[in-house]
PDB file of C-alpha atoms in Angstrom:
ATOM      1  CA  MET F   1      -0.203  -3.218  19.768  1.00  0.00           C
ATOM      2  CA  ALA F   2      -2.847  -5.846  20.434  1.00  0.00           C
ATOM      3  CA  VAL F   3      -1.492  -8.075  17.674  1.00  0.00           C
ATOM      4  CA  GLU F   4       2.102  -7.665  18.871  1.00  0.00           C
ATOM      5  CA  ARG F   5       1.151  -8.488  22.443  1.00  0.00           C
ATOM      6  CA  LYS F   6      -0.667 -11.566  21.212  1.00  0.00           C
ATOM      7  CA  PHE F   7       2.450 -12.846  19.447  1.00  0.00           C
ATOM      8  CA  VAL F   8       4.629 -12.089  22.480  1.00  0.00           C
ATOM      9  CA  GLN F   9       2.280 -13.970  24.794  1.00  0.00           C
ATOM     10  CA  GLN F  10       2.187 -16.911  22.390  1.00  0.00           C
ATOM     11  CA  LYS F  11       5.989 -17.143  22.270  1.00  0.00           C
ATOM     12  CA  LEU F  12       6.223 -16.886  26.058  1.00  0.00           C
ATOM     13  CA  LYS F  13       3.728 -19.704  26.390  1.00  0.00           C
ATOM     14  CA  GLU F  14       5.707 -21.886  23.977  1.00  0.00           C
ATOM     15  CA  PHE F  15       8.911 -21.184  25.915  1.00  0.00           C
ATOM     16  CA  ARG F  16       7.259 -22.167  29.210  1.00  0.00           C
ATOM     17  CA  ILE F  17       5.914 -25.374  27.662  1.00  0.00           C
ATOM     18  CA  ARG F  18       9.407 -26.304  26.454  1.00  0.00           C
ATOM     19  CA  GLN F  19      10.869 -25.645  29.894  1.00  0.00           C
ATOM     20  CA  PHE F  20       8.136 -27.698  31.553  1.00  0.00           C
ATOM     21  CA  VAL F  21       8.517 -30.671  29.194  1.00  0.00           C
ATOM     22  CA  SER F  22      12.321 -30.666  29.492  1.00  0.00           C
ATOM     23  CA  GLY F  23      11.984 -30.624  33.285  1.00  0.00           C
ATOM     24  CA  GLN F  24       9.608 -33.588  33.231  1.00  0.00           C
ATOM     25  CA  LEU F  25      11.792 -35.609  30.833  1.00  0.00           C
ATOM     26  CA  SER F  26      15.156 -35.859  32.565  1.00  0.00           C
ATOM     27  CA  ARG F  27      17.987 -38.181  31.508  1.00  0.00           C
ATOM     28  CA  VAL F  28      16.238 -39.365  28.355  1.00  0.00           C
ATOM     29  CA  GLY F  29      18.695 -37.779  25.891  1.00  0.00           C
ATOM     30  CA  LEU F  30      16.399 -34.869  25.052  1.00  0.00           C
ATOM     31  CA  SER F  31      17.428 -33.102  21.847  1.00  0.00           C
ATOM     32  CA  ASP F  32      14.658 -30.709  20.809  1.00  0.00           C
ATOM     33  CA  ILE F  33      11.000 -29.850  21.458  1.00  0.00           C
ATOM     34  CA  LYS F  34       8.799 -28.390  18.709  1.00  0.00           C
ATOM     35  CA  LEU F  35       5.245 -27.084  19.003  1.00  0.00           C
ATOM     36  CA  GLN F  36       2.686 -27.123  16.190  1.00  0.00           C
ATOM     37  CA  ARG F  37      -0.933 -26.033  16.102  1.00  0.00           C
ATOM     38  CA  THR F  38      -3.330 -28.262  14.182  1.00  0.00           C
ATOM     39  CA  PRO F  39      -7.129 -28.251  13.766  1.00  0.00           C
ATOM     40  CA  LEU F  40      -7.299 -31.278  16.078  1.00  0.00           C
ATOM     41  CA  GLY F  41      -5.256 -29.635  18.852  1.00  0.00           C
ATOM     42  CA  ASP F  42      -1.720 -28.756  19.909  1.00  0.00           C
ATOM     43  CA  LYS F  43       0.995 -31.100  18.651  1.00  0.00           C
ATOM     44  CA  ILE F  44       4.258 -31.496  20.593  1.00  0.00           C
ATOM     45  CA  LEU F  45       7.185 -33.208  18.851  1.00  0.00           C
ATOM     46  CA  VAL F  46       9.873 -34.541  21.212  1.00  0.00           C
ATOM     47  CA  LYS F  47      13.260 -35.646  19.816  1.00  0.00           C
ATOM     48  CA  ALA F  48      15.218 -37.901  22.170  1.00  0.00           C
ATOM     49  CA  SER F  49      17.926 -40.549  22.047  1.00  0.00           C
ATOM     50  CA  ARG F  50      15.965 -42.858  24.404  1.00  0.00           C
ATOM     51  CA  PRO F  51      12.354 -42.882  23.209  1.00  0.00           C
ATOM     52  CA  GLY F  52      11.518 -45.868  25.399  1.00  0.00           C
ATOM     53  CA  LEU F  53      12.112 -43.861  28.582  1.00  0.00           C
ATOM     54  CA  VAL F  54       9.939 -41.041  27.255  1.00  0.00           C
ATOM     55  CA  VAL F  55       6.996 -43.371  26.604  1.00  0.00           C
ATOM     56  CA  GLY F  56       7.353 -45.352  29.817  1.00  0.00           C
ATOM     57  CA  ARG F  57       5.806 -48.683  30.673  1.00  0.00           C
ATOM     58  CA  ALA F  58       2.534 -49.063  28.731  1.00  0.00           C
ATOM     59  CA  GLY F  59       2.638 -45.336  27.902  1.00  0.00           C
ATOM     60  CA  SER F  60       2.415 -44.207  31.529  1.00  0.00           C
ATOM     61  CA  ASN F  61       4.869 -41.298  31.154  1.00  0.00           C
ATOM     62  CA  ILE F  62       3.058 -39.962  28.081  1.00  0.00           C
ATOM     63  CA  GLN F  63      -0.309 -40.036  29.857  1.00  0.00           C
ATOM     64  CA  LYS F  64       1.079 -38.191  32.882  1.00  0.00           C
ATOM     65  CA  LEU F  65       2.681 -35.572  30.660  1.00  0.00           C
ATOM     66  CA  THR F  66      -0.512 -34.945  28.658  1.00  0.00           C
ATOM     67  CA  GLU F  67      -2.581 -34.534  31.835  1.00  0.00           C
ATOM     68  CA  ALA F  68      -0.002 -32.119  33.260  1.00  0.00           C
ATOM     69  CA  LEU F  69      -0.063 -30.028  30.074  1.00  0.00           C
ATOM     70  CA  LYS F  70      -3.865 -29.832  30.191  1.00  0.00           C
ATOM     71  CA  THR F  71      -3.909 -28.609  33.792  1.00  0.00           C
ATOM     72  CA  GLU F  72      -0.868 -26.305  33.713  1.00  0.00           C
ATOM     73  CA  PHE F  73      -1.298 -24.606  30.322  1.00  0.00           C
ATOM     74  CA  ARG F  74      -4.961 -25.394  29.493  1.00  0.00           C
ATOM     75  CA  LEU F  75      -4.130 -27.097  26.223  1.00  0.00           C
ATOM     76  CA  GLU F  76      -6.984 -28.726  24.350  1.00  0.00           C
ATOM     77  CA  ASN F  77      -6.264 -32.300  23.300  1.00  0.00           C
ATOM     78  CA  PRO F  78      -2.417 -32.154  23.341  1.00  0.00           C
ATOM     79  CA  GLN F  79      -0.794 -34.797  21.130  1.00  0.00           C
ATOM     80  CA  ILE F  80       2.770 -35.865  21.936  1.00  0.00           C
ATOM     81  CA  GLU F  81       4.878 -37.484  19.213  1.00  0.00           C
ATOM     82  CA  ILE F  82       8.329 -38.949  19.843  1.00  0.00           C
ATOM     83  CA  GLU F  83      11.152 -39.095  17.303  1.00  0.00           C
ATOM     84  CA  GLU F  84      14.435 -40.922  17.831  1.00  0.00           C
ATOM     85  CA  VAL F  85      17.711 -39.103  17.135  1.00  0.00           C
ATOM     86  CA  GLN F  86      19.790 -41.065  14.630  1.00  0.00           C
ATOM     87  CA  LYS F  87      23.257 -39.499  15.139  1.00  0.00           C
ATOM     88  CA  ILE F  88      23.774 -38.798  18.834  1.00  0.00           C
ATOM     89  CA  GLY F  89      27.362 -37.580  18.386  1.00  0.00           C
ATOM     90  CA  LEU F  90      26.274 -34.593  16.269  1.00  0.00           C
ATOM     91  CA  ASP F  91      23.678 -33.296  18.762  1.00  0.00           C
ATOM     92  CA  ALA F  92      25.066 -30.728  21.212  1.00  0.00           C
ATOM     93  CA  ASN F  93      22.153 -31.051  23.666  1.00  0.00           C
ATOM     94  CA  ILE F  94      22.619 -34.810  24.066  1.00  0.00           C
ATOM     95  CA  ILE F  95      26.413 -34.519  24.466  1.00  0.00           C
ATOM     96  CA  ALA F  96      26.013 -31.781  27.094  1.00  0.00           C
ATOM     97  CA  GLU F  97      23.459 -33.882  28.984  1.00  0.00           C
ATOM     98  CA  MET F  98      25.825 -36.875  28.942  1.00  0.00           C
ATOM     99  CA  ILE F  99      28.639 -34.737  30.386  1.00  0.00           C
ATOM    100  CA  VAL F 100      26.350 -33.390  33.133  1.00  0.00           C
ATOM    101  CA  ASN F 101      25.178 -36.893  34.066  1.00  0.00           C
ATOM    102  CA  SER F 102      28.789 -38.128  34.238  1.00  0.00           C
ATOM    103  CA  LEU F 103      29.876 -35.203  36.454  1.00  0.00           C
ATOM    104  CA  GLU F 104      26.936 -35.680  38.817  1.00  0.00           C
ATOM    105  CA  ARG F 105      27.588 -39.414  39.001  1.00  0.00           C
ATOM    106  CA  PHE F 106      31.400 -39.604  39.292  1.00  0.00           C
ATOM    107  CA  GLY F 107      32.184 -36.155  40.712  1.00  0.00           C
ATOM    108  CA  SER F 108      34.624 -33.483  39.574  1.00  0.00           C
ATOM    109  CA  GLN F 109      37.774 -35.610  39.801  1.00  0.00           C
ATOM    110  CA  ARG F 110      37.199 -37.383  36.478  1.00  0.00           C
ATOM    111  CA  PHE F 111      36.136 -34.363  34.412  1.00  0.00           C
ATOM    112  CA  LYS F 112      39.155 -34.584  32.055  1.00  0.00           C
ATOM    113  CA  GLY F 113      38.356 -38.138  31.055  1.00  0.00           C
ATOM    114  CA  VAL F 114      34.720 -37.180  30.502  1.00  0.00           C
ATOM    115  CA  GLY F 115      35.738 -34.254  28.277  1.00  0.00           C
ATOM    116  CA  HIS F 116      38.163 -36.244  26.097  1.00  0.00           C
ATOM    117  CA  LYS F 117      35.727 -39.134  25.755  1.00  0.00           C
ATOM    118  CA  SER F 118      32.961 -36.777  24.591  1.00  0.00           C
ATOM    119  CA  ILE F 119      35.279 -35.148  22.029  1.00  0.00           C
ATOM    120  CA  ASN F 120      36.283 -38.510  20.570  1.00  0.00           C
ATOM    121  CA  GLU F 121      32.630 -39.517  20.285  1.00  0.00           C
ATOM    122  CA  VAL F 122      31.725 -36.303  18.454  1.00  0.00           C
ATOM    123  CA  MET F 123      34.638 -36.469  15.998  1.00  0.00           C
ATOM    124  CA  SER F 124      34.011 -40.148  15.274  1.00  0.00           C
ATOM    125  CA  ALA F 125      30.448 -39.203  14.255  1.00  0.00           C
ATOM    126  CA  GLY F 126      31.879 -37.060  11.426  1.00  0.00           C
ATOM    127  CA  ALA F 127      31.821 -33.540  12.892  1.00  0.00           C
ATOM    128  CA  LEU F 128      34.098 -30.850  11.449  1.00  0.00           C
ATOM    129  CA  GLY F 129      34.966 -29.454  14.863  1.00  0.00           C
ATOM    130  CA  VAL F 130      33.929 -29.471  18.529  1.00  0.00           C
ATOM    131  CA  GLU F 131      34.572 -27.384  21.625  1.00  0.00           C
ATOM    132  CA  ILE F 132      33.605 -28.198  25.229  1.00  0.00           C
ATOM    133  CA  LEU F 133      33.849 -25.655  28.061  1.00  0.00           C
ATOM    134  CA  ILE F 134      33.483 -26.791  31.682  1.00  0.00           C
ATOM    135  CA  SER F 135      33.361 -23.906  34.176  1.00  0.00           C
ATOM    136  CA  GLY F 136      33.166 -24.128  37.950  1.00  0.00           C
ATOM    137  CA  LYS F 137      34.983 -25.253  41.064  1.00  0.00           C
ATOM    138  CA  ILE F 138      36.697 -28.254  39.528  1.00  0.00           C
ATOM    139  CA  PRO F 139      38.775 -30.003  40.643  1.00  0.00           C
ATOM    140  CA  SER F 140      39.532 -27.645  43.547  1.00  0.00           C
ATOM    141  CA  GLN F 141      37.729 -24.856  45.388  1.00  0.00           C
ATOM    142  CA  ARG F 142      39.009 -22.268  42.937  1.00  0.00           C
ATOM    143  CA  ALA F 143      36.681 -21.690  39.985  1.00  0.00           C
ATOM    144  CA  ARG F 144      38.179 -21.862  36.520  1.00  0.00           C
ATOM    145  CA  THR F 145      37.276 -22.848  32.952  1.00  0.00           C
ATOM    146  CA  TRP F 146      38.596 -25.957  31.223  1.00  0.00           C
ATOM    147  CA  ARG F 147      38.557 -26.056  27.430  1.00  0.00           C
ATOM    148  CA  PHE F 148      38.536 -29.203  25.299  1.00  0.00           C
ATOM    149  CA  TYR F 149      38.569 -28.774  21.522  1.00  0.00           C
ATOM    150  CA  GLN F 150      39.399 -30.580  18.296  1.00  0.00           C
ATOM    151  CA  GLY F 151      38.927 -29.910  14.587  1.00  0.00           C
ATOM    152  CA  TYR F 152      37.783 -26.679  12.930  1.00  0.00           C
ATOM    153  CA  LEU F 153      35.131 -24.434  14.483  1.00  0.00           C
ATOM    154  CA  LYS F 154      33.892 -21.028  13.311  1.00  0.00           C
ATOM    155  CA  LYS F 155      33.833 -18.308  15.967  1.00  0.00           C
ATOM    156  CA  SER F 156      32.474 -15.309  14.047  1.00  0.00           C
ATOM    157  CA  GLY F 157      30.190 -14.488  11.168  1.00  0.00           C
ATOM    158  CA  ASP F 158      26.834 -15.875  10.133  1.00  0.00           C
ATOM    159  CA  VAL F 159      28.217 -19.422   9.967  1.00  0.00           C
ATOM    160  CA  ALA F 160      29.004 -19.298  13.699  1.00  0.00           C
ATOM    161  CA  ILE F 161      25.308 -18.615  14.374  1.00  0.00           C
ATOM    162  CA  SER F 162      23.494 -20.716  11.782  1.00  0.00           C
ATOM    163  CA  GLY F 163      26.042 -23.481  11.146  1.00  0.00           C
ATOM    164  CA  VAL F 164      27.164 -24.350  14.692  1.00  0.00           C
ATOM    165  CA  ASN F 165      25.042 -26.351  17.149  1.00  0.00           C
ATOM    166  CA  VAL F 166      25.433 -24.910  20.682  1.00  0.00           C
ATOM    167  CA  ALA F 167      23.970 -26.221  23.957  1.00  0.00           C
ATOM    168  CA  TYR F 168      24.190 -25.116  27.605  1.00  0.00           C
ATOM    169  CA  LYS F 169      23.664 -27.379  30.637  1.00  0.00           C
ATOM    170  CA  THR F 170      24.287 -27.112  34.381  1.00  0.00           C
ATOM    171  CA  ALA F 171      25.562 -29.824  36.713  1.00  0.00           C
ATOM    172  CA  VAL F 172      24.834 -29.503  40.428  1.00  0.00           C
ATOM    173  CA  LEU F 173      27.740 -30.821  42.530  1.00  0.00           C
ATOM    174  CA  LYS F 174      28.667 -30.630  46.211  1.00  0.00           C
ATOM    175  CA  THR F 175      31.122 -27.818  45.518  1.00  0.00           C
ATOM    176  CA  GLY F 176      28.531 -25.823  43.589  1.00  0.00           C
ATOM    177  CA  ALA F 177      27.061 -25.458  40.130  1.00  0.00           C
ATOM    178  CA  VAL F 178      29.207 -26.357  37.123  1.00  0.00           C
ATOM    179  CA  GLY F 179      28.357 -24.971  33.684  1.00  0.00           C
ATOM    180  CA  VAL F 180      28.827 -26.996  30.511  1.00  0.00           C
ATOM    181  CA  LYS F 181      28.872 -25.507  27.007  1.00  0.00           C
ATOM    182  CA  VAL F 182      29.122 -27.713  23.917  1.00  0.00           C
ATOM    183  CA  SER F 183      29.650 -26.355  20.374  1.00  0.00           C
ATOM    184  CA  ILE F 184      29.581 -28.738  17.406  1.00  0.00           C
ATOM    185  CA  MET F 185      30.014 -27.960  13.704  1.00  0.00           C
ATOM    186  CA  PRO F 186      28.265 -30.751  11.754  1.00  0.00           C
ATOM    187  CA  PRO F 187      29.629 -32.015   8.418  1.00  0.00           C
ATOM    188  CA  THR F 188      26.667 -30.511   6.540  1.00  0.00           C
ATOM    189  CA  THR F 189      27.770 -26.939   7.321  1.00  0.00           C
ATOM    190  CA  LYS F 190      28.579 -24.984   4.140  1.00  0.00           C
ATOM    191  CA  LEU F 191      31.504 -22.606   4.591  1.00  0.00           C
ATOM    192  CA  PRO F 192      31.681 -19.461   2.406  1.00  0.00           C
ATOM    193  CA  ASP F 193      35.399 -19.970   1.630  1.00  0.00           C
ATOM    194  CA  GLN F 194      35.066 -23.641   0.755  1.00  0.00           C
ATOM    195  CA  ILE F 195      35.835 -24.553  -2.868  1.00  0.00           C
ATOM    196  CA  LEU F 196      34.951 -27.951  -4.296  1.00  0.00           C
ATOM    197  CA  LEU F 197      36.882 -29.202  -7.331  1.00  0.00           C
ATOM    198  CA  THR F 198      34.944 -31.591  -9.521  1.00  0.00           C
ATOM    199  CA  GLU F 199      36.563 -33.955 -12.002  1.00  0.00           C
ATOM    200  CA  PRO F 200      35.413 -33.790 -15.630  1.00  0.00           C
ATOM    201  CA  ALA F 201      33.081 -36.543 -16.691  1.00  0.00           C
ATOM    202  CA  ALA F 202      34.740 -39.416 -18.520  1.00  0.00           C
ATOM    203  CA  PRO F 203      33.723 -39.842 -22.183  1.00  0.00           C
ATOM    204  CA  THR F 204      31.213 -42.588 -22.716  1.00  0.00           C
ATOM    205  CA  MET F 205      31.716 -45.158 -25.471  1.00  0.00           C
ATOM    206  CA  GLU F 206      28.608 -46.360 -27.259  1.00  0.00           C
ATOM    207  CA  GLU F 207      28.598 -49.788 -28.857  1.00  0.00           C
ATOM    208  CA  VAL F 208      27.258 -49.872 -32.424  1.00  0.00           C
ATOM    209  CA  THR F 209      25.669 -53.110 -33.554  1.00  0.00           C
ATOM    210  CA  GLU F 210      25.867 -54.489 -37.111  1.00  0.00           C
ATOM    211  CA  PRO F 211      22.177 -54.061 -38.030  1.00  0.00           C
ATOM    212  CA  GLU F 212      22.404 -50.376 -37.176  1.00  0.00           C
ATOM    213  CA  THR F 213      25.510 -49.858 -39.320  1.00  0.00           C
ATOM    214  CA  LYS F 214      23.912 -51.610 -42.313  1.00  0.00           C
ATOM    215  CA  ALA F 215      20.784 -49.514 -42.021  1.00  0.00           C
ATOM    216  CA  GLU F 216      22.838 -46.349 -41.775  1.00  0.00           C
ATOM    217  CA  MET F 217      24.905 -47.302 -44.846  1.00  0.00           C
ATOM    218  CA  GLU F 218      21.775 -48.039 -46.886  1.00  0.00           C
ATOM    219  CA  ALA F 219      20.280 -44.709 -45.884  1.00  0.00           C
ATOM    220  CA  VAL F 220      23.474 -42.861 -46.900  1.00  0.00           C
ATOM    221  CA  VAL F 221      23.562 -44.664 -50.291  1.00  0.00           C
ATOM    222  CA  GLN F 222      19.915 -43.835 -50.980  1.00  0.00           C
ATOM    223  CA  GLU F 223      20.497 -40.179 -50.134  1.00  0.00           C
ATOM    224  CA  ALA F 224      23.519 -40.046 -52.459  1.00  0.00           C
ATOM    225  CA  GLU F 225      21.577 -41.680 -55.338  1.00  0.00           C
ATOM    226  CA  ALA F 226      18.673 -39.274 -54.867  1.00  0.00           C
ATOM    227  CA  ALA F 227      21.019 -36.275 -54.921  1.00  0.00           C
ATOM    228  CA  GLN F 228      22.758 -37.591 -58.074  1.00  0.00           C
ATOM    229  CA  SER F 229      19.461 -38.130 -59.913  1.00  0.00           C
ATOM    230  CA  GLU F 230      18.295 -34.639 -59.018  1.00  0.00           C
ATOM    231  CA  SER F 231      21.501 -33.117 -60.405  1.00  0.00           C
ATOM    232  CA  LYS F 232      21.111 -35.112 -63.694  1.00  0.00           C
ATOM    233  CA  ASP F 233      17.516 -33.933 -64.130  1.00  0.00           C
ATOM    234  CA  ALA F 234      18.570 -30.346 -63.612  1.00  0.00           C
ATOM    235  CA  LYS F 235      21.332 -30.657 -66.241  1.00  0.00           C
ATOM    236  CA  SER F 236      18.968 -32.227 -68.839  1.00  0.00           C
ATOM    237  CA  GLU F 237      16.423 -29.454 -68.367  1.00  0.00           C
ATOM    238  CA  ASN F 238      19.090 -26.824 -68.906  1.00  0.00           C
ATOM    239  CA  ALA F 239      20.336 -28.570 -72.109  1.00  0.00           C
ATOM    240  CA  ALA F 240      16.818 -28.755 -73.641  1.00  0.00           C
ATOM    241  CA  LYS F 241      16.276 -25.003 -73.516  1.00  0.00           C
ATOM    242  CA  PRO F 242      17.702 -23.097 -76.659  1.00  0.00           C
ATOM    243  CA  ALA F 243      20.354 -20.606 -75.912  1.00  0.00           C
ATOM    244  CA  LYS F 244      19.473 -17.000 -76.654  1.00  0.00           C
ATOM    245  CA  ALA F 245      21.756 -15.134 -79.095  1.00  0.00           C
ATOM    246  CA  LYS F 246      23.479 -12.247 -77.620  1.00  0.00           C
ATOM    247  CA  GLN F 247      22.693  -8.915 -79.278  1.00  0.00           C
ATOM    248  CA  PRO F 248      25.653  -6.702 -80.057  1.00  0.00           C
ATOM    249  CA  VAL F 249      25.864  -3.674 -77.966  1.00  0.00           C
ATOM    250  CA  LYS F 250      25.532  -0.485 -79.982  1.00  0.00           C
ATOM    251  CA  THR F 251      28.065   2.140 -79.213  1.00  0.00           C
ATOM    252  CA  LYS F 252      27.532   5.768 -80.125  1.00  0.00           C
ATOM    253  CA  GLN F 253      30.118   7.167 -82.580  1.00  0.00           C
ATOM    254  CA  PRO F 254      30.978  10.819 -82.547  1.00  0.00           C
ATOM    255  CA  ALA F 255      29.280  12.735 -85.384  1.00  0.00           C
ATOM    256  CA  LYS F 256      31.552  13.932 -88.257  1.00  0.00           C
ATOM    257  CA  LYS F 257      31.720  17.632 -88.965  1.00  0.00           C
ATOM    258  CA  GLN F 258      30.412  18.391 -92.457  1.00  0.00           C
ATOM    259  CA  PRO F 259      32.104  21.220 -94.427  1.00  0.00           C
ATOM    260  CA  LYS F 260      30.085  24.376 -94.753  1.00  0.00           C
ATOM    261  CA  GLN F 261      28.899  25.060 -98.267  1.00  0.00           C
ATOM    262  CA  GLN F 262      28.811  28.675 -99.076  1.00  0.00           C
ATOM    263  CA  ALA F 263      25.810  29.391-101.107  1.00  0.00           C
ATOM    264  CA  LYS F 264      26.497  31.757-104.034  1.00  0.00           C
ATOM    265  CA  LYS F 265      23.997  34.470-104.510  1.00  0.00           C
ATOM    266  CA  SER F 266      22.861  34.602-108.095  1.00  0.00           C
ATOM    267  CA  LYS F 267      22.054  38.003-109.483  1.00  0.00           C
ATOM    268  CA  PRO F 268      18.722  38.347-111.297  1.00  0.00           C
ATOM    269  CA  LYS F 269      18.961  38.599-115.092  1.00  0.00           C
ATOM    270  CA  LYS F 270      17.578  41.696-116.795  1.00  0.00           C
ATOM    271  CA  ALA F 271      14.772  41.183-119.243  1.00  0.00           C
ATOM    272  CA  ALA F 272      15.559  41.888-122.905  1.00  0.00           C
ATOM    273  CA  THR F 273      13.754  44.841-124.448  1.00  0.00           C
ATOM    274  CA  THR F 274      13.234  45.601-128.115  1.00  0.00           C
ATOM    275  CA  LYS F 275      12.668  48.929-129.656  1.00  0.00           C
ATOM    276  CA  THR F 276      10.048  49.395-132.282  1.00  0.00           C
TER     277      THR F 276
END
């Protein structure tokens, strides 16, 4: 549990630092605050649309912020880096802050113009869809929610969490607090049901120069002559060898039956006797 508590305390500290920095940097178009730990100390990256207001005259605002971080959170050698946001219309935090500043400056009577103007700015930046919700006692004493939307915006699934930029801000008016929610789907969001059709590549034509064709023709002629000479040599070798005479194949003939010769038994002759 000691390791888990350590991680929880670290995340709580990072959350408090973000809240403190965002409270110190008001109306500068603050987009995001990232914390990094380096061997030289803690590094704080601030993304804003007005980096000049964050730095201040001769870096006075940065010096005050670093001293406050050292005393409040006991950070050793905090380094603050500022990065300018390139596309303001695709950042939900900046759009929400602009709406809050307009409501606090002009009141609740011009909230419709502020909402439509913000939507046009977001869509002109190339967003796929945008939705703005303004909730509170506007324009009367009865609280209600006004919805401004345009384009295509995912409401469910993993794309609604990872592919949609959402920001919440609060405007303090005389009639009470007014909540502002801005949801923007940037053009880089990949939808699971999106199919892209690509055109087949056009065939490329290669130009053949004359020297190359001549060299190729000479190579083909040489190969043909070499193949022809090899075939002639093979034929001459075959003609020089004497042909072997074929031996007749002996076939077995059935043996003829010889007639049986009956041997005659010769009787023995009696010897002649003489009387004396």
